[in-house]
XYZ file of C-alpha atoms in Angstrom:
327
model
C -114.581 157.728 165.533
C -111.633 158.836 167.755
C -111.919 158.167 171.557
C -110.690 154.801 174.136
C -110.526 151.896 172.313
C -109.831 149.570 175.726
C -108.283 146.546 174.231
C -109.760 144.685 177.555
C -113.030 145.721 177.868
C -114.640 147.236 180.604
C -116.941 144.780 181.054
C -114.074 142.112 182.411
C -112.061 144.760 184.209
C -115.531 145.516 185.979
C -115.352 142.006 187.349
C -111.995 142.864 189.159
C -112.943 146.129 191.163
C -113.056 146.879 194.788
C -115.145 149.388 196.434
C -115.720 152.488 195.028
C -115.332 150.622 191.917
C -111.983 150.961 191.944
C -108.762 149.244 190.456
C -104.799 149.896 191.688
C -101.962 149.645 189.685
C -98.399 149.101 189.132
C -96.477 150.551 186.569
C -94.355 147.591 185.824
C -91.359 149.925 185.105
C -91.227 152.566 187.777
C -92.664 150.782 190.576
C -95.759 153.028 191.245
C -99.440 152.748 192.418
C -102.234 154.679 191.560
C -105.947 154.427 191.857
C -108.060 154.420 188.727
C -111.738 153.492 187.476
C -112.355 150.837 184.596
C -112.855 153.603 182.074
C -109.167 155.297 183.107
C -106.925 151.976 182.289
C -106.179 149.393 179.283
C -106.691 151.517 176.891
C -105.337 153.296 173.832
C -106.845 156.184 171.688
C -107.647 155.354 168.379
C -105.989 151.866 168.660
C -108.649 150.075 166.674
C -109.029 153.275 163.637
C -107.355 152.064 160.433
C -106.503 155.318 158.259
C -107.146 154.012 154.635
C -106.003 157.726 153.559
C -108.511 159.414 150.526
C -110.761 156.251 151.407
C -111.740 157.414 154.769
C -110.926 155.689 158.515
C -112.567 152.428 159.294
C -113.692 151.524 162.883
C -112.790 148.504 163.948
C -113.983 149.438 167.476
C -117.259 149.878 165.903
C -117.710 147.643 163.286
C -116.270 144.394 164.325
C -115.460 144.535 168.182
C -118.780 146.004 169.353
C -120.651 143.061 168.545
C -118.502 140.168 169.664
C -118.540 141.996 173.099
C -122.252 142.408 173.505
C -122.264 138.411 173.269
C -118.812 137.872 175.358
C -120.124 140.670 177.837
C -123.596 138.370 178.097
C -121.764 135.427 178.671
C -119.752 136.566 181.400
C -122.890 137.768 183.356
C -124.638 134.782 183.010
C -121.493 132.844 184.221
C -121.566 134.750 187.114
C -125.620 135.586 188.149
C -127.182 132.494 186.255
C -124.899 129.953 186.818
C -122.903 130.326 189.502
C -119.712 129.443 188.267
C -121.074 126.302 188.135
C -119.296 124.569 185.308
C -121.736 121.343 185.292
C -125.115 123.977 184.749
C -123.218 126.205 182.469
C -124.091 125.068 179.165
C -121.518 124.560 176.338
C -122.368 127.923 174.510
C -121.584 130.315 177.372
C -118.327 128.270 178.245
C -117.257 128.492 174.046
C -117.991 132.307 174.519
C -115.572 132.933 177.103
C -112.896 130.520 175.516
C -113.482 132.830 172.586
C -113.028 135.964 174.114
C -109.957 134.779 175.634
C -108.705 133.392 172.434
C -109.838 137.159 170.639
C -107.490 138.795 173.458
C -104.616 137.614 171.895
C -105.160 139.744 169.086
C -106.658 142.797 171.199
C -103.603 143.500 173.902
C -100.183 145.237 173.372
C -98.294 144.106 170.659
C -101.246 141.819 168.643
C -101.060 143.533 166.113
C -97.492 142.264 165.368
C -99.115 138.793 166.241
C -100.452 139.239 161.936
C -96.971 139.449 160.735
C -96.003 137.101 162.687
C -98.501 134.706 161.827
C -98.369 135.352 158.421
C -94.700 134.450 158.969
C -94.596 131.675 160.510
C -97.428 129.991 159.271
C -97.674 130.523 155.581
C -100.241 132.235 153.404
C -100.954 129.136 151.059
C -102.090 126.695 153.358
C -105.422 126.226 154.335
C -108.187 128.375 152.952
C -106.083 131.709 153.410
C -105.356 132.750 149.763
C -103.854 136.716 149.206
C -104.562 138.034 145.723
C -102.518 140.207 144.222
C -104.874 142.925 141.499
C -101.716 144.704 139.986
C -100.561 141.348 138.784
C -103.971 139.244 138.619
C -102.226 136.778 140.358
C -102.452 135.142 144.155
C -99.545 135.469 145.571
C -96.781 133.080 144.957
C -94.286 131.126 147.546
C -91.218 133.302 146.608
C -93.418 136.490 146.826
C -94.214 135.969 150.629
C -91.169 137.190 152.374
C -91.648 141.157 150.731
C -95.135 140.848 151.942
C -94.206 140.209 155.380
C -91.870 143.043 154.869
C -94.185 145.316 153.604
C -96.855 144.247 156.425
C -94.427 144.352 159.667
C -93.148 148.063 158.664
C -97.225 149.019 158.079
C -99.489 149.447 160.945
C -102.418 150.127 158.561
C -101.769 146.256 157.185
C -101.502 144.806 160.271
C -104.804 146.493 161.143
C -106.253 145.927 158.062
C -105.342 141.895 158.666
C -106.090 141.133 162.306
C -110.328 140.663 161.722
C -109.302 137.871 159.397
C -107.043 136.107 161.792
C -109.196 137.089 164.646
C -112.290 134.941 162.853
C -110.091 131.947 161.724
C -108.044 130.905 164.562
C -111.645 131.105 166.491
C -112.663 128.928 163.908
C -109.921 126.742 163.696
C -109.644 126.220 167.293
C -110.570 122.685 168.578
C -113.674 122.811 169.763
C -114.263 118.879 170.716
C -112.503 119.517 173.862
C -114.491 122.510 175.431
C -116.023 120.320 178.225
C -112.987 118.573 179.345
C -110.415 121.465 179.298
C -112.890 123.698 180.934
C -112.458 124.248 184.789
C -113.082 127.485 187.105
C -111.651 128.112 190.401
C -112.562 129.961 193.286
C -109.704 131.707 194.967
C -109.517 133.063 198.021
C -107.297 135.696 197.563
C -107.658 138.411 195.190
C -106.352 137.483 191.896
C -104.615 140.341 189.944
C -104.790 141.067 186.186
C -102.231 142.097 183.538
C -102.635 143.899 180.146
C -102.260 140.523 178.918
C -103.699 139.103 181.334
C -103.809 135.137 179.852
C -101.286 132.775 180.407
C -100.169 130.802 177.653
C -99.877 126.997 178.409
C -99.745 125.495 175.014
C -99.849 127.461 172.410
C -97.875 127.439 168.897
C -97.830 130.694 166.105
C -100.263 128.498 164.181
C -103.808 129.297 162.662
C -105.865 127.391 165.262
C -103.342 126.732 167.957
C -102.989 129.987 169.200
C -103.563 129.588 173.130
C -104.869 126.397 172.680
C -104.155 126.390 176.610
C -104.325 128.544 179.154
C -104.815 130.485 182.309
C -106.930 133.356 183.017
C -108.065 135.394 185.918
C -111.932 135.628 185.098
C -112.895 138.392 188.012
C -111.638 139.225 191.815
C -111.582 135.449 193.134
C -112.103 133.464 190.247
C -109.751 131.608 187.749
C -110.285 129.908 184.648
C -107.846 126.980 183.746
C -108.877 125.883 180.200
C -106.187 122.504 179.916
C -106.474 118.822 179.270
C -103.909 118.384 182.269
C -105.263 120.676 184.639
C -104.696 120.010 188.553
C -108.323 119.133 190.804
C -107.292 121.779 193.658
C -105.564 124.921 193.800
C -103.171 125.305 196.800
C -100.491 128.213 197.662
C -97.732 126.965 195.961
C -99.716 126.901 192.511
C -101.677 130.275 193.112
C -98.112 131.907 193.918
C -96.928 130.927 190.237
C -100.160 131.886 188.174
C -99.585 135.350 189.438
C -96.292 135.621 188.824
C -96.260 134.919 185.453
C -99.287 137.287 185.366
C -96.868 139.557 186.355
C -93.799 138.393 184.771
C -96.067 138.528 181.169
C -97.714 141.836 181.742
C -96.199 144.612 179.161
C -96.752 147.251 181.311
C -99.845 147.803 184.151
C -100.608 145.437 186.652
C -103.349 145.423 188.848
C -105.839 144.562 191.485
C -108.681 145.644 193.621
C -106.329 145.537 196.740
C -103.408 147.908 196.710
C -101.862 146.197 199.976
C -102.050 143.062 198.062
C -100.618 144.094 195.009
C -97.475 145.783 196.473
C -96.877 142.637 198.210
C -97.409 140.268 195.544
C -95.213 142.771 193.172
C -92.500 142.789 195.957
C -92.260 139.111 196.038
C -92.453 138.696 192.242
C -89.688 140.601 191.148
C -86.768 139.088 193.170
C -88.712 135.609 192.764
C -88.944 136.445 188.042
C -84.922 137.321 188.678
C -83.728 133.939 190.634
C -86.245 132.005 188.293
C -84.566 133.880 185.061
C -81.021 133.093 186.403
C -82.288 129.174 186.139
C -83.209 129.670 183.057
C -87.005 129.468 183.612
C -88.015 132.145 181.719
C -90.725 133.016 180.956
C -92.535 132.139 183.865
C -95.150 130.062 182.701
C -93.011 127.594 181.869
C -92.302 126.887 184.733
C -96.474 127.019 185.786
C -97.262 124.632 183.273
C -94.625 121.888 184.559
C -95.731 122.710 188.208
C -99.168 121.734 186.698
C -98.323 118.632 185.300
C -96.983 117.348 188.626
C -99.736 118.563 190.570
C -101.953 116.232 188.365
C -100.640 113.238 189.411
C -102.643 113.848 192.604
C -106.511 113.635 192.687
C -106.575 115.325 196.075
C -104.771 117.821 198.278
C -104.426 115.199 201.004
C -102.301 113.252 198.474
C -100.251 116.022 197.669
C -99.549 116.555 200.877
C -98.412 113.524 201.930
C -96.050 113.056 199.184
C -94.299 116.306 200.618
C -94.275 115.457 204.078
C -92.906 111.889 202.543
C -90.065 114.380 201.162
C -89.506 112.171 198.672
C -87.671 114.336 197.334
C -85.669 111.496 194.224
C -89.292 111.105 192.881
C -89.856 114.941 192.684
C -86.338 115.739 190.995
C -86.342 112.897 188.399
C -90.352 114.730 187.181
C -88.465 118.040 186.723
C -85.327 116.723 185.139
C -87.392 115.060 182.484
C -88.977 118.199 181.723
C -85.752 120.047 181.555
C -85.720 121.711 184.102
């Protein structure tokens, strides 16, 4: 049962390499690069083993991820050799399979385990069709019993464990699904894009059974992008590229990477004097600052009319749009 448990599967990271099916990386902290296959990076041994003592280990790995990424894995090659990208063929099945591998990430990178007790916290145990039973007293668990079981749960990693397939399931199920087709839009870059070991970017998103990244950004492979939004700009220019990596960058935990180390020095050079003067304005993190950027840009149906605003430099119109968004 012990081994990698890669809490981004090589299947997506496979979408991002170069030649010699390669990756770089930064180490966020120490500023250095190395090169390293798929297999060698977002991983952590025995993340996904919960140790239930005289009662054996249980694979999570195994017994509930292995499945959901045959079917996201499938997805993501049909996306890719059967469609095209091409959002208008892709039928709404394939499109709710990557939504719901995106959504599943959020439990699967550094720190989601936490993301249970936090939940748990924030959200209630009462509400819904979540109900905890308690056997030594017969009893589901009561209001006033909830904070020493949030206690108990945030100092135990076995808990948290033990939780996560049942939030996993529920927020996918809670999620609203009546949107898919609108929110759903894929962009072709032509740059590299670079990845993070959390490599989504939260738009909207609340500690809330079923509004957990209700929006987002994600790099899907080397030069494509997925913006799942209802207010979701109809062209992607420098400006707005720029920003999606940096808060790739800025909401990475610890590796960064890309399948062109030139690239990726330059883009980490520029993003961390860029995170610091954004910080010092109080735009932090920064995809706050993305999603407003967004917002303006979708008061323009086309990059022509973008432009001419700037070179317009109306510059009133622009500030009063930023103010009202506090910024």
């Amino acid at each position: 049962m012990s081994g990698k448990h890669h809490f981004l599967p090589q299947f997506y990271l496979k979408g991002f390499v170069g030649e010699g099916e390669k990756l770089y990386y930064c180490k966020k902290k120490y500023d250095t690069y190395r090169g390293v296959a798929t297999a060698g990076i977002y991983y952590a041994n025995d993340l996904n083993n919960i140790d239930f003592g005289q009662y054996g280990v249980y694979d999570l790995e195994k017994e509930f991820f292995l499945e959901k990424d045959n079917q996201y894995a499938q997805a993501f090659v049909d996306m890719r050799n059967k469609y095209a990208y091409d959002i208008c063929a892709m039928p709404a099945q394939t499109k709710a399979d990557i939504v719901e591998f995106v959504l599943g990430l959020y439990w699967r990178t550094p720190g989601g385990y936490d993301h249970v007790a936090d939940l748990i916290e924030n959200d209630g145990l009462l509400t819904g069709d979540l109900h905890l039973y308690n056997k030594k007293t017969n009893q589901y668990l009561r209001d006033e019993d909830i904070p020493d079981f949030v206690a108990n749960i945030k100092s135990n990693t076995t808990n948290k464990k033990s939780f996560m397939p049942i939030f996993y399931e529920e927020n996918v199920r809670k999620h609203d699904w009546s949107k898919l087709e609108e929110k759903f839009l894929i962009w072709e870059t032509s740059k590299p894009m670079i990845i993070g070991d959390i490599p989504y970017i939260p738009l909207k998103s609340e500690c809330k059974r079923g509004k957990i990244l209700e929006e987002f950004v994600i790099p899907l492979d080397r030069n494509h992008l997925l913006v799942y939004a209802e207010n979701k700009p109809t062209f992607l220019e420098e400006n707005l590229y720029q920003h999606i990596n940096l808060s790739i960058i800025d909401g990475a935990s610890e590796k960064i990477s890309c399948n062109d180390i030139d690239f990726l020095k330059q883009e980490m050079e520029f993003a961390r004097n860029r995170i610091k003067r954004l910080a010092l304005l109080g735009l932090s993190p920064v995809s706050r600052y993305l999603n407003v950027i967004m917002q303006f840009q979708c008061r323009f149906k086309t990059y022509e009319e973008f432009e001419t605003f700037y070179t317009a430099q109306n510059y009133g119109d622009r500030q009063y749009f930023f103010t009202e968004k506090g910024l």
